[in-house]
XYZ file of C-alpha atoms in Angstrom:
378
model
C 0.000 0.000 0.000
C 1.420 3.395 -0.949
C 1.548 6.218 1.539
C -0.975 8.177 -0.554
C -3.781 5.623 -0.374
C -5.178 6.437 3.095
C -5.303 10.147 2.250
C -7.155 9.428 -1.002
C -9.630 7.180 0.798
C -10.248 9.833 3.435
C -11.195 12.364 0.776
C -14.105 10.265 -0.487
C -17.464 11.526 0.780
C -20.108 9.236 2.263
C -23.865 9.740 2.342
C -25.953 9.362 5.488
C -27.024 5.941 4.149
C -23.511 4.554 3.708
C -23.878 1.941 6.481
C -27.231 0.830 5.035
C -25.717 0.245 1.596
C -22.877 -1.802 3.044
C -25.253 -3.864 5.180
C -27.221 -4.618 1.989
C -24.031 -5.854 0.319
C -23.885 -3.076 -2.273
C -21.018 -2.876 -4.724
C -19.695 0.634 -4.085
C -18.051 2.977 -6.586
C -16.440 6.410 -6.588
C -18.775 8.905 -8.270
C -17.764 12.576 -8.306
C -15.828 12.062 -5.066
C -18.681 10.226 -3.341
C -18.700 6.547 -2.363
C -21.987 5.445 -3.936
C -23.804 2.131 -4.491
C -23.338 0.900 -8.048
C -25.619 -2.108 -7.619
C -26.923 -4.350 -4.851
C -27.382 -7.498 -6.907
C -28.331 -7.722 -10.574
C -28.481 -4.337 -12.274
C -30.908 -5.835 -14.821
C -33.252 -6.895 -12.007
C -32.995 -3.441 -10.429
C -33.747 -1.793 -13.786
C -36.760 -4.030 -14.425
C -38.075 -3.422 -10.900
C -38.227 0.336 -11.600
C -39.941 -0.229 -14.955
C -42.555 -2.633 -13.571
C -42.756 -2.093 -9.788
C -40.559 0.336 -7.818
C -36.960 1.084 -6.946
C -35.333 2.983 -4.075
C -32.319 5.229 -4.734
C -29.897 7.177 -2.569
C -29.180 10.404 -4.466
C -27.604 12.315 -1.587
C -24.572 13.141 -3.740
C -26.598 15.720 -5.687
C -25.770 19.364 -4.945
C -28.442 21.535 -3.287
C -27.926 25.296 -3.399
C -30.485 27.626 -1.800
C -31.072 31.114 -3.198
C -33.057 33.501 -0.995
C -33.939 37.166 -0.817
C -36.135 39.804 -2.479
C -34.226 39.470 -5.771
C -33.662 35.703 -5.720
C -35.865 35.214 -8.791
C -34.193 38.075 -10.655
C -30.745 36.659 -9.853
C -31.719 33.225 -11.207
C -33.226 34.790 -14.326
C -29.871 36.491 -14.930
C -27.682 33.526 -13.948
C -29.603 30.742 -15.748
C -31.002 30.426 -19.283
C -34.563 29.647 -18.170
C -37.379 31.840 -16.933
C -37.237 31.120 -13.206
C -38.784 34.218 -11.639
C -42.122 33.242 -13.170
C -42.176 29.737 -11.677
C -44.995 29.427 -9.146
C -44.226 28.490 -5.553
C -44.393 24.722 -5.234
C -43.333 24.089 -8.839
C -40.004 23.077 -10.391
C -38.294 23.737 -13.699
C -35.591 21.967 -15.704
C -32.998 24.486 -16.895
C -29.295 25.051 -17.519
C -26.502 27.324 -16.419
C -24.189 28.390 -19.238
C -20.917 30.253 -19.632
C -20.819 33.635 -21.359
C -19.848 31.787 -24.580
C -22.983 29.606 -24.331
C -21.208 26.434 -23.235
C -23.229 24.350 -20.754
C -21.831 24.374 -17.207
C -24.579 22.088 -15.916
C -28.213 21.123 -16.287
C -30.313 21.810 -13.206
C -33.683 21.458 -11.562
C -34.822 24.597 -9.740
C -37.602 24.340 -7.130
C -39.426 27.460 -5.996
C -40.002 26.745 -2.322
C -41.561 30.102 -1.383
C -41.994 33.637 -2.715
C -38.339 34.539 -2.096
C -36.742 31.090 -1.763
C -35.490 28.698 -4.431
C -33.526 25.467 -4.328
C -31.158 24.749 -7.214
C -30.188 21.078 -7.591
C -26.945 20.528 -9.494
C -25.208 17.365 -10.609
C -22.716 16.040 -8.060
C -19.752 16.504 -10.401
C -20.631 20.160 -11.046
C -22.047 21.306 -7.700
C -19.015 23.412 -6.768
C -18.822 24.948 -10.251
C -22.510 25.891 -10.096
C -22.164 27.250 -6.552
C -19.177 29.386 -7.572
C -20.942 30.690 -10.700
C -24.135 31.588 -8.824
C -22.144 33.298 -6.060
C -20.201 35.334 -8.622
C -23.346 36.238 -10.583
C -25.160 37.318 -7.404
C -23.102 40.523 -7.238
C -25.468 43.513 -7.286
C -28.584 41.468 -6.462
C -30.386 41.560 -3.112
C -30.124 37.795 -2.772
C -28.062 35.234 -0.898
C -26.577 32.053 -2.374
C -26.125 29.312 0.229
C -24.354 25.962 -0.050
C -26.850 23.445 1.361
C -25.161 20.262 0.173
C -24.715 19.045 3.765
C -28.242 20.102 4.772
C -30.057 17.445 2.737
C -30.078 13.759 2.079
C -32.025 12.820 -1.066
C -33.957 9.572 -1.441
C -35.907 8.703 -4.589
C -38.656 6.135 -5.013
C -39.343 5.534 -8.698
C -41.653 3.274 -10.676
C -45.358 2.626 -11.263
C -45.921 1.389 -7.694
C -44.223 4.422 -6.108
C -47.388 6.542 -5.561
C -49.079 3.735 -3.640
C -45.988 3.056 -1.544
C -45.559 6.716 -0.624
C -49.274 7.217 0.078
C -49.076 4.583 2.801
C -46.506 6.743 4.635
C -47.825 10.293 4.211
C -51.016 12.288 4.341
C -49.636 14.782 1.797
C -51.842 15.263 -1.279
C -49.900 13.108 -3.725
C -52.820 12.908 -6.166
C -52.749 16.695 -6.499
C -48.962 16.806 -6.861
C -48.182 17.365 -10.534
C -45.026 16.315 -12.393
C -42.261 18.848 -11.660
C -43.940 20.076 -8.485
C -42.975 19.818 -4.834
C -44.617 20.306 -1.477
C -43.496 20.138 2.134
C -44.887 17.212 4.062
C -44.149 14.407 6.473
C -43.207 10.924 5.293
C -43.017 8.178 7.929
C -42.857 10.914 10.560
C -39.923 12.598 8.811
C -40.219 16.218 7.553
C -39.520 16.217 3.814
C -39.774 18.206 0.631
C -41.752 15.794 -1.563
C -41.015 16.395 -5.254
C -42.607 14.582 -8.193
C -39.417 14.466 -10.214
C -36.980 11.780 -11.299
C -34.429 10.583 -13.813
C -35.807 7.186 -14.811
C -38.637 7.859 -17.262
C -41.132 6.542 -14.683
C -43.497 8.211 -12.271
C -41.836 8.751 -8.941
C -40.794 11.030 -6.130
C -37.631 12.578 -4.758
C -37.602 13.220 -1.018
C -35.289 15.884 0.415
C -34.771 15.261 4.140
C -32.295 16.004 6.926
C -29.350 13.561 6.810
C -30.159 12.469 10.381
C -33.588 11.277 9.170
C -32.384 9.462 6.050
C -31.960 6.003 7.556
C -35.389 6.042 9.234
C -37.045 7.070 5.960
C -35.133 4.494 3.887
C -36.184 1.678 6.235
C -39.819 2.846 6.275
C -39.933 2.957 2.465
C -38.255 -0.452 2.281
C -40.875 -2.006 4.553
C -43.836 -0.227 2.943
C -42.601 -1.154 -0.521
C -41.845 -4.819 0.123
C -45.358 -6.088 -0.769
C -45.197 -4.098 -4.036
C -41.788 -5.527 -4.984
C -39.674 -2.432 -4.299
C -35.914 -3.064 -4.348
C -32.867 -0.876 -3.592
C -31.254 0.394 -6.789
C -27.759 1.647 -7.596
C -26.220 4.079 -10.048
C -25.774 1.431 -12.739
C -29.487 0.922 -13.365
C -30.092 4.658 -12.908
C -27.874 5.102 -15.958
C -29.654 2.505 -18.129
C -33.058 3.868 -17.064
C -32.193 7.465 -18.007
C -30.575 6.250 -21.259
C -33.758 4.426 -22.313
C -35.722 7.577 -21.435
C -33.411 9.684 -23.637
C -32.347 11.891 -20.726
C -28.976 13.617 -21.093
C -26.103 13.078 -18.646
C -23.577 15.834 -18.035
C -20.143 14.832 -19.272
C -21.743 12.639 -21.954
C -24.528 14.437 -23.864
C -23.816 17.829 -22.243
C -20.554 19.736 -21.774
C -18.970 23.184 -21.913
C -18.115 22.421 -25.561
C -21.819 22.372 -26.425
C -24.584 24.956 -26.201
C -28.171 23.904 -25.384
C -28.920 24.255 -29.125
C -26.105 21.845 -30.027
C -27.643 19.369 -27.579
C -31.118 19.699 -29.113
C -32.346 21.370 -25.926
C -32.689 24.932 -27.177
C -36.214 24.981 -25.763
C -34.791 25.574 -22.269
C -33.341 28.936 -23.378
C -35.936 31.676 -22.827
C -34.925 34.694 -24.913
C -38.328 36.279 -24.259
C -37.652 36.842 -20.557
C -36.958 40.401 -19.433
C -33.434 41.650 -18.866
C -30.060 40.251 -19.749
C -28.804 36.803 -18.821
C -25.367 35.221 -18.948
C -24.729 33.846 -22.428
C -27.665 35.593 -24.130
C -25.746 36.925 -27.161
C -23.699 33.777 -27.706
C -26.850 31.678 -27.448
C -28.688 33.884 -29.955
C -25.873 33.217 -32.406
C -25.968 29.494 -31.595
C -29.733 29.429 -32.208
C -29.299 31.145 -35.594
C -26.484 28.760 -36.563
C -28.499 25.684 -35.650
C -31.420 26.872 -37.798
C -29.296 27.612 -40.883
C -26.787 24.824 -40.660
C -27.715 22.229 -38.049
C -24.701 20.878 -36.188
C -24.575 17.230 -35.258
C -27.922 15.999 -33.955
C -28.464 13.831 -30.876
C -30.116 10.578 -31.983
C -30.852 7.127 -30.684
C -29.121 4.029 -32.048
C -30.381 0.464 -31.640
C -28.016 -2.416 -32.326
C -28.854 -5.111 -34.834
C -26.295 -7.367 -33.148
C -25.202 -7.952 -29.550
C -22.088 -5.784 -29.237
C -22.422 -2.850 -26.837
C -21.328 0.633 -27.914
C -19.529 2.852 -25.403
C -19.025 6.597 -25.064
C -16.412 7.856 -27.500
C -16.926 5.160 -30.144
C -17.157 6.519 -33.693
C -20.450 6.402 -35.622
C -19.778 5.592 -39.283
C -21.501 5.482 -42.668
C -19.937 4.528 -46.024
C -16.541 4.268 -44.371
C -16.670 7.848 -43.044
C -16.944 8.971 -39.440
C -20.265 10.824 -39.101
C -20.548 11.121 -35.338
C -19.707 9.865 -31.882
C -21.451 7.777 -29.252
C -22.088 9.703 -26.013
C -23.724 6.936 -23.946
C -24.255 3.248 -24.616
C -25.435 0.174 -22.716
C -27.494 -2.990 -23.037
C -31.186 -2.047 -22.747
C -33.054 -4.430 -20.442
C -36.394 -3.120 -21.730
C -35.600 -3.453 -25.458
C -33.391 -6.521 -25.064
C -30.733 -4.986 -27.327
C -27.741 -2.662 -26.954
C -28.662 1.018 -27.390
C -26.779 4.293 -27.576
C -27.212 8.027 -27.798
C -24.903 9.695 -30.280
C -24.281 13.006 -31.982
C -24.334 12.442 -35.754
C -24.131 14.702 -38.794
C -27.559 16.122 -39.667
C -27.540 14.311 -43.025
C -27.621 10.968 -41.187
C -29.925 11.919 -38.298
C -33.332 10.972 -39.733
C -34.860 7.835 -38.214
C -34.290 4.858 -40.465
C -31.251 6.376 -42.242
C -29.612 3.370 -43.930
C -25.988 2.302 -43.667
C -25.211 3.658 -40.187
C -22.941 1.706 -37.885
C -20.708 2.001 -34.841
C -16.997 1.253 -34.965
C -16.494 -1.256 -32.148
C -12.806 -2.123 -32.006
C -12.382 -1.942 -35.760
C -15.597 -3.739 -36.664
C -18.440 -1.639 -38.097
C -21.520 -2.978 -36.339
C -24.888 -2.075 -37.945
C -27.230 0.198 -35.976
C -30.692 1.579 -36.617
C -31.130 5.350 -36.202
C -34.236 6.116 -34.118
C -35.833 9.172 -32.538
C -35.375 9.628 -28.805
C -36.519 8.472 -26.333
C -36.195 4.714 -26.692
C -38.805 4.206 -23.985
C -41.854 6.245 -22.949
C -44.060 5.136 -20.080
C -47.787 4.709 -20.509
C -49.550 7.577 -18.715
Protein backbone atom coordinates (compact mmCIF):
# COMPACT_ATOMS: atom_id res chain seq x y z
CA UNK A 1 0.00 0.00 0.00
CA UNK A 2 1.42 3.40 -0.95
CA UNK A 3 1.55 6.22 1.54
CA UNK A 4 -0.98 8.18 -0.55
CA UNK A 5 -3.78 5.62 -0.37
CA UNK A 6 -5.18 6.44 3.10
CA UNK A 7 -5.30 10.15 2.25
CA UNK A 8 -7.15 9.43 -1.00
CA UNK A 9 -9.63 7.18 0.80
CA UNK A 10 -10.25 9.83 3.43
CA UNK A 11 -11.20 12.36 0.78
CA UNK A 12 -14.10 10.27 -0.49
CA UNK A 13 -17.46 11.53 0.78
CA UNK A 14 -20.11 9.24 2.26
CA UNK A 15 -23.87 9.74 2.34
CA UNK A 16 -25.95 9.36 5.49
CA UNK A 17 -27.02 5.94 4.15
CA UNK A 18 -23.51 4.55 3.71
CA UNK A 19 -23.88 1.94 6.48
CA UNK A 20 -27.23 0.83 5.03
CA UNK A 21 -25.72 0.25 1.60
CA UNK A 22 -22.88 -1.80 3.04
CA UNK A 23 -25.25 -3.86 5.18
CA UNK A 24 -27.22 -4.62 1.99
CA UNK A 25 -24.03 -5.85 0.32
CA UNK A 26 -23.89 -3.08 -2.27
CA UNK A 27 -21.02 -2.88 -4.72
CA UNK A 28 -19.70 0.63 -4.08
CA UNK A 29 -18.05 2.98 -6.59
CA UNK A 30 -16.44 6.41 -6.59
CA UNK A 31 -18.78 8.90 -8.27
CA UNK A 32 -17.76 12.58 -8.31
CA UNK A 33 -15.83 12.06 -5.07
CA UNK A 34 -18.68 10.23 -3.34
CA UNK A 35 -18.70 6.55 -2.36
CA UNK A 36 -21.99 5.44 -3.94
CA UNK A 37 -23.80 2.13 -4.49
CA UNK A 38 -23.34 0.90 -8.05
CA UNK A 39 -25.62 -2.11 -7.62
CA UNK A 40 -26.92 -4.35 -4.85
CA UNK A 41 -27.38 -7.50 -6.91
CA UNK A 42 -28.33 -7.72 -10.57
CA UNK A 43 -28.48 -4.34 -12.27
CA UNK A 44 -30.91 -5.83 -14.82
CA UNK A 45 -33.25 -6.89 -12.01
CA UNK A 46 -32.99 -3.44 -10.43
CA UNK A 47 -33.75 -1.79 -13.79
CA UNK A 48 -36.76 -4.03 -14.43
CA UNK A 49 -38.08 -3.42 -10.90
CA UNK A 50 -38.23 0.34 -11.60
CA UNK A 51 -39.94 -0.23 -14.95
CA UNK A 52 -42.56 -2.63 -13.57
CA UNK A 53 -42.76 -2.09 -9.79
CA UNK A 54 -40.56 0.34 -7.82
CA UNK A 55 -36.96 1.08 -6.95
CA UNK A 56 -35.33 2.98 -4.08
CA UNK A 57 -32.32 5.23 -4.73
CA UNK A 58 -29.90 7.18 -2.57
CA UNK A 59 -29.18 10.40 -4.47
CA UNK A 60 -27.60 12.31 -1.59
CA UNK A 61 -24.57 13.14 -3.74
CA UNK A 62 -26.60 15.72 -5.69
CA UNK A 63 -25.77 19.36 -4.94
CA UNK A 64 -28.44 21.53 -3.29
CA UNK A 65 -27.93 25.30 -3.40
CA UNK A 66 -30.49 27.63 -1.80
CA UNK A 67 -31.07 31.11 -3.20
CA UNK A 68 -33.06 33.50 -1.00
CA UNK A 69 -33.94 37.17 -0.82
CA UNK A 70 -36.14 39.80 -2.48
CA UNK A 71 -34.23 39.47 -5.77
CA UNK A 72 -33.66 35.70 -5.72
CA UNK A 73 -35.86 35.21 -8.79
CA UNK A 74 -34.19 38.08 -10.65
CA UNK A 75 -30.74 36.66 -9.85
CA UNK A 76 -31.72 33.22 -11.21
CA UNK A 77 -33.23 34.79 -14.33
CA UNK A 78 -29.87 36.49 -14.93
CA UNK A 79 -27.68 33.53 -13.95
CA UNK A 80 -29.60 30.74 -15.75
CA UNK A 81 -31.00 30.43 -19.28
CA UNK A 82 -34.56 29.65 -18.17
CA UNK A 83 -37.38 31.84 -16.93
CA UNK A 84 -37.24 31.12 -13.21
CA UNK A 85 -38.78 34.22 -11.64
CA UNK A 86 -42.12 33.24 -13.17
CA UNK A 87 -42.18 29.74 -11.68
CA UNK A 88 -45.00 29.43 -9.15
CA UNK A 89 -44.23 28.49 -5.55
CA UNK A 90 -44.39 24.72 -5.23
CA UNK A 91 -43.33 24.09 -8.84
CA UNK A 92 -40.00 23.08 -10.39
CA UNK A 93 -38.29 23.74 -13.70
CA UNK A 94 -35.59 21.97 -15.70
CA UNK A 95 -33.00 24.49 -16.89
CA UNK A 96 -29.29 25.05 -17.52
CA UNK A 97 -26.50 27.32 -16.42
CA UNK A 98 -24.19 28.39 -19.24
CA UNK A 99 -20.92 30.25 -19.63
CA UNK A 100 -20.82 33.63 -21.36
CA UNK A 101 -19.85 31.79 -24.58
CA UNK A 102 -22.98 29.61 -24.33
CA UNK A 103 -21.21 26.43 -23.23
CA UNK A 104 -23.23 24.35 -20.75
CA UNK A 105 -21.83 24.37 -17.21
CA UNK A 106 -24.58 22.09 -15.92
CA UNK A 107 -28.21 21.12 -16.29
CA UNK A 108 -30.31 21.81 -13.21
CA UNK A 109 -33.68 21.46 -11.56
CA UNK A 110 -34.82 24.60 -9.74
CA UNK A 111 -37.60 24.34 -7.13
CA UNK A 112 -39.43 27.46 -6.00
CA UNK A 113 -40.00 26.75 -2.32
CA UNK A 114 -41.56 30.10 -1.38
CA UNK A 115 -41.99 33.64 -2.72
CA UNK A 116 -38.34 34.54 -2.10
CA UNK A 117 -36.74 31.09 -1.76
CA UNK A 118 -35.49 28.70 -4.43
CA UNK A 119 -33.53 25.47 -4.33
CA UNK A 120 -31.16 24.75 -7.21
CA UNK A 121 -30.19 21.08 -7.59
CA UNK A 122 -26.95 20.53 -9.49
CA UNK A 123 -25.21 17.37 -10.61
CA UNK A 124 -22.72 16.04 -8.06
CA UNK A 125 -19.75 16.50 -10.40
CA UNK A 126 -20.63 20.16 -11.05
CA UNK A 127 -22.05 21.31 -7.70
CA UNK A 128 -19.01 23.41 -6.77
CA UNK A 129 -18.82 24.95 -10.25
CA UNK A 130 -22.51 25.89 -10.10
CA UNK A 131 -22.16 27.25 -6.55
CA UNK A 132 -19.18 29.39 -7.57
CA UNK A 133 -20.94 30.69 -10.70
CA UNK A 134 -24.14 31.59 -8.82
CA UNK A 135 -22.14 33.30 -6.06
CA UNK A 136 -20.20 35.33 -8.62
CA UNK A 137 -23.35 36.24 -10.58
CA UNK A 138 -25.16 37.32 -7.40
CA UNK A 139 -23.10 40.52 -7.24
CA UNK A 140 -25.47 43.51 -7.29
CA UNK A 141 -28.58 41.47 -6.46
CA UNK A 142 -30.39 41.56 -3.11
CA UNK A 143 -30.12 37.80 -2.77
CA UNK A 144 -28.06 35.23 -0.90
CA UNK A 145 -26.58 32.05 -2.37
CA UNK A 146 -26.12 29.31 0.23
CA UNK A 147 -24.35 25.96 -0.05
CA UNK A 148 -26.85 23.44 1.36
CA UNK A 149 -25.16 20.26 0.17
CA UNK A 150 -24.72 19.04 3.76
CA UNK A 151 -28.24 20.10 4.77
CA UNK A 152 -30.06 17.45 2.74
CA UNK A 153 -30.08 13.76 2.08
CA UNK A 154 -32.03 12.82 -1.07
CA UNK A 155 -33.96 9.57 -1.44
CA UNK A 156 -35.91 8.70 -4.59
CA UNK A 157 -38.66 6.14 -5.01
CA UNK A 158 -39.34 5.53 -8.70
CA UNK A 159 -41.65 3.27 -10.68
CA UNK A 160 -45.36 2.63 -11.26
CA UNK A 161 -45.92 1.39 -7.69
CA UNK A 162 -44.22 4.42 -6.11
CA UNK A 163 -47.39 6.54 -5.56
CA UNK A 164 -49.08 3.74 -3.64
CA UNK A 165 -45.99 3.06 -1.54
CA UNK A 166 -45.56 6.72 -0.62
CA UNK A 167 -49.27 7.22 0.08
CA UNK A 168 -49.08 4.58 2.80
CA UNK A 169 -46.51 6.74 4.63
CA UNK A 170 -47.82 10.29 4.21
CA UNK A 171 -51.02 12.29 4.34
CA UNK A 172 -49.64 14.78 1.80
CA UNK A 173 -51.84 15.26 -1.28
CA UNK A 174 -49.90 13.11 -3.73
CA UNK A 175 -52.82 12.91 -6.17
CA UNK A 176 -52.75 16.70 -6.50
CA UNK A 177 -48.96 16.81 -6.86
CA UNK A 178 -48.18 17.36 -10.53
CA UNK A 179 -45.03 16.31 -12.39
CA UNK A 180 -42.26 18.85 -11.66
CA UNK A 181 -43.94 20.08 -8.48
CA UNK A 182 -42.98 19.82 -4.83
CA UNK A 183 -44.62 20.31 -1.48
CA UNK A 184 -43.50 20.14 2.13
CA UNK A 185 -44.89 17.21 4.06
CA UNK A 186 -44.15 14.41 6.47
CA UNK A 187 -43.21 10.92 5.29
CA UNK A 188 -43.02 8.18 7.93
CA UNK A 189 -42.86 10.91 10.56
CA UNK A 190 -39.92 12.60 8.81
CA UNK A 191 -40.22 16.22 7.55
CA UNK A 192 -39.52 16.22 3.81
CA UNK A 193 -39.77 18.21 0.63
CA UNK A 194 -41.75 15.79 -1.56
CA UNK A 195 -41.02 16.39 -5.25
CA UNK A 196 -42.61 14.58 -8.19
CA UNK A 197 -39.42 14.47 -10.21
CA UNK A 198 -36.98 11.78 -11.30
CA UNK A 199 -34.43 10.58 -13.81
CA UNK A 200 -35.81 7.19 -14.81
CA UNK A 201 -38.64 7.86 -17.26
CA UNK A 202 -41.13 6.54 -14.68
CA UNK A 203 -43.50 8.21 -12.27
CA UNK A 204 -41.84 8.75 -8.94
CA UNK A 205 -40.79 11.03 -6.13
CA UNK A 206 -37.63 12.58 -4.76
CA UNK A 207 -37.60 13.22 -1.02
CA UNK A 208 -35.29 15.88 0.41
CA UNK A 209 -34.77 15.26 4.14
CA UNK A 210 -32.30 16.00 6.93
CA UNK A 211 -29.35 13.56 6.81
CA UNK A 212 -30.16 12.47 10.38
CA UNK A 213 -33.59 11.28 9.17
CA UNK A 214 -32.38 9.46 6.05
CA UNK A 215 -31.96 6.00 7.56
CA UNK A 216 -35.39 6.04 9.23
CA UNK A 217 -37.05 7.07 5.96
CA UNK A 218 -35.13 4.49 3.89
CA UNK A 219 -36.18 1.68 6.23
CA UNK A 220 -39.82 2.85 6.28
CA UNK A 221 -39.93 2.96 2.47
CA UNK A 222 -38.25 -0.45 2.28
CA UNK A 223 -40.88 -2.01 4.55
CA UNK A 224 -43.84 -0.23 2.94
CA UNK A 225 -42.60 -1.15 -0.52
CA UNK A 226 -41.84 -4.82 0.12
CA UNK A 227 -45.36 -6.09 -0.77
CA UNK A 228 -45.20 -4.10 -4.04
CA UNK A 229 -41.79 -5.53 -4.98
CA UNK A 230 -39.67 -2.43 -4.30
CA UNK A 231 -35.91 -3.06 -4.35
CA UNK A 232 -32.87 -0.88 -3.59
CA UNK A 233 -31.25 0.39 -6.79
CA UNK A 234 -27.76 1.65 -7.60
CA UNK A 235 -26.22 4.08 -10.05
CA UNK A 236 -25.77 1.43 -12.74
CA UNK A 237 -29.49 0.92 -13.37
CA UNK A 238 -30.09 4.66 -12.91
CA UNK A 239 -27.87 5.10 -15.96
CA UNK A 240 -29.65 2.51 -18.13
CA UNK A 241 -33.06 3.87 -17.06
CA UNK A 242 -32.19 7.47 -18.01
CA UNK A 243 -30.58 6.25 -21.26
CA UNK A 244 -33.76 4.43 -22.31
CA UNK A 245 -35.72 7.58 -21.44
CA UNK A 246 -33.41 9.68 -23.64
CA UNK A 247 -32.35 11.89 -20.73
CA UNK A 248 -28.98 13.62 -21.09
CA UNK A 249 -26.10 13.08 -18.65
CA UNK A 250 -23.58 15.83 -18.04
CA UNK A 251 -20.14 14.83 -19.27
CA UNK A 252 -21.74 12.64 -21.95
CA UNK A 253 -24.53 14.44 -23.86
CA UNK A 254 -23.82 17.83 -22.24
CA UNK A 255 -20.55 19.74 -21.77
CA UNK A 256 -18.97 23.18 -21.91
CA UNK A 257 -18.12 22.42 -25.56
CA UNK A 258 -21.82 22.37 -26.43
CA UNK A 259 -24.58 24.96 -26.20
CA UNK A 260 -28.17 23.90 -25.38
CA UNK A 261 -28.92 24.25 -29.13
CA UNK A 262 -26.10 21.85 -30.03
CA UNK A 263 -27.64 19.37 -27.58
CA UNK A 264 -31.12 19.70 -29.11
CA UNK A 265 -32.35 21.37 -25.93
CA UNK A 266 -32.69 24.93 -27.18
CA UNK A 267 -36.21 24.98 -25.76
CA UNK A 268 -34.79 25.57 -22.27
CA UNK A 269 -33.34 28.94 -23.38
CA UNK A 270 -35.94 31.68 -22.83
CA UNK A 271 -34.93 34.69 -24.91
CA UNK A 272 -38.33 36.28 -24.26
CA UNK A 273 -37.65 36.84 -20.56
CA UNK A 274 -36.96 40.40 -19.43
CA UNK A 275 -33.43 41.65 -18.87
CA UNK A 276 -30.06 40.25 -19.75
CA UNK A 277 -28.80 36.80 -18.82
CA UNK A 278 -25.37 35.22 -18.95
CA UNK A 279 -24.73 33.85 -22.43
CA UNK A 280 -27.67 35.59 -24.13
CA UNK A 281 -25.75 36.92 -27.16
CA UNK A 282 -23.70 33.78 -27.71
CA UNK A 283 -26.85 31.68 -27.45
CA UNK A 284 -28.69 33.88 -29.95
CA UNK A 285 -25.87 33.22 -32.41
CA UNK A 286 -25.97 29.49 -31.60
CA UNK A 287 -29.73 29.43 -32.21
CA UNK A 288 -29.30 31.15 -35.59
CA UNK A 289 -26.48 28.76 -36.56
CA UNK A 290 -28.50 25.68 -35.65
CA UNK A 291 -31.42 26.87 -37.80
CA UNK A 292 -29.30 27.61 -40.88
CA UNK A 293 -26.79 24.82 -40.66
CA UNK A 294 -27.72 22.23 -38.05
CA UNK A 295 -24.70 20.88 -36.19
CA UNK A 296 -24.58 17.23 -35.26
CA UNK A 297 -27.92 16.00 -33.96
CA UNK A 298 -28.46 13.83 -30.88
CA UNK A 299 -30.12 10.58 -31.98
CA UNK A 300 -30.85 7.13 -30.68
CA UNK A 301 -29.12 4.03 -32.05
CA UNK A 302 -30.38 0.46 -31.64
CA UNK A 303 -28.02 -2.42 -32.33
CA UNK A 304 -28.85 -5.11 -34.83
CA UNK A 305 -26.30 -7.37 -33.15
CA UNK A 306 -25.20 -7.95 -29.55
CA UNK A 307 -22.09 -5.78 -29.24
CA UNK A 308 -22.42 -2.85 -26.84
CA UNK A 309 -21.33 0.63 -27.91
CA UNK A 310 -19.53 2.85 -25.40
CA UNK A 311 -19.03 6.60 -25.06
CA UNK A 312 -16.41 7.86 -27.50
CA UNK A 313 -16.93 5.16 -30.14
CA UNK A 314 -17.16 6.52 -33.69
CA UNK A 315 -20.45 6.40 -35.62
CA UNK A 316 -19.78 5.59 -39.28
CA UNK A 317 -21.50 5.48 -42.67
CA UNK A 318 -19.94 4.53 -46.02
CA UNK A 319 -16.54 4.27 -44.37
CA UNK A 320 -16.67 7.85 -43.04
CA UNK A 321 -16.94 8.97 -39.44
CA UNK A 322 -20.26 10.82 -39.10
CA UNK A 323 -20.55 11.12 -35.34
CA UNK A 324 -19.71 9.87 -31.88
CA UNK A 325 -21.45 7.78 -29.25
CA UNK A 326 -22.09 9.70 -26.01
CA UNK A 327 -23.72 6.94 -23.95
CA UNK A 328 -24.26 3.25 -24.62
CA UNK A 329 -25.44 0.17 -22.72
CA UNK A 330 -27.49 -2.99 -23.04
CA UNK A 331 -31.19 -2.05 -22.75
CA UNK A 332 -33.05 -4.43 -20.44
CA UNK A 333 -36.39 -3.12 -21.73
CA UNK A 334 -35.60 -3.45 -25.46
CA UNK A 335 -33.39 -6.52 -25.06
CA UNK A 336 -30.73 -4.99 -27.33
CA UNK A 337 -27.74 -2.66 -26.95
CA UNK A 338 -28.66 1.02 -27.39
CA UNK A 339 -26.78 4.29 -27.58
CA UNK A 340 -27.21 8.03 -27.80
CA UNK A 341 -24.90 9.69 -30.28
CA UNK A 342 -24.28 13.01 -31.98
CA UNK A 343 -24.33 12.44 -35.75
CA UNK A 344 -24.13 14.70 -38.79
CA UNK A 345 -27.56 16.12 -39.67
CA UNK A 346 -27.54 14.31 -43.02
CA UNK A 347 -27.62 10.97 -41.19
CA UNK A 348 -29.93 11.92 -38.30
CA UNK A 349 -33.33 10.97 -39.73
CA UNK A 350 -34.86 7.84 -38.21
CA UNK A 351 -34.29 4.86 -40.46
CA UNK A 352 -31.25 6.38 -42.24
CA UNK A 353 -29.61 3.37 -43.93
CA UNK A 354 -25.99 2.30 -43.67
CA UNK A 355 -25.21 3.66 -40.19
CA UNK A 356 -22.94 1.71 -37.88
CA UNK A 357 -20.71 2.00 -34.84
CA UNK A 358 -17.00 1.25 -34.97
CA UNK A 359 -16.49 -1.26 -32.15
CA UNK A 360 -12.81 -2.12 -32.01
CA UNK A 361 -12.38 -1.94 -35.76
CA UNK A 362 -15.60 -3.74 -36.66
CA UNK A 363 -18.44 -1.64 -38.10
CA UNK A 364 -21.52 -2.98 -36.34
CA UNK A 365 -24.89 -2.07 -37.95
CA UNK A 366 -27.23 0.20 -35.98
CA UNK A 367 -30.69 1.58 -36.62
CA UNK A 368 -31.13 5.35 -36.20
CA UNK A 369 -34.24 6.12 -34.12
CA UNK A 370 -35.83 9.17 -32.54
CA UNK A 371 -35.38 9.63 -28.81
CA UNK A 372 -36.52 8.47 -26.33
CA UNK A 373 -36.20 4.71 -26.69
CA UNK A 374 -38.81 4.21 -23.98
CA UNK A 375 -41.85 6.24 -22.95
CA UNK A 376 -44.06 5.14 -20.08
CA UNK A 377 -47.79 4.71 -20.51
CA UNK A 378 -49.55 7.58 -18.72
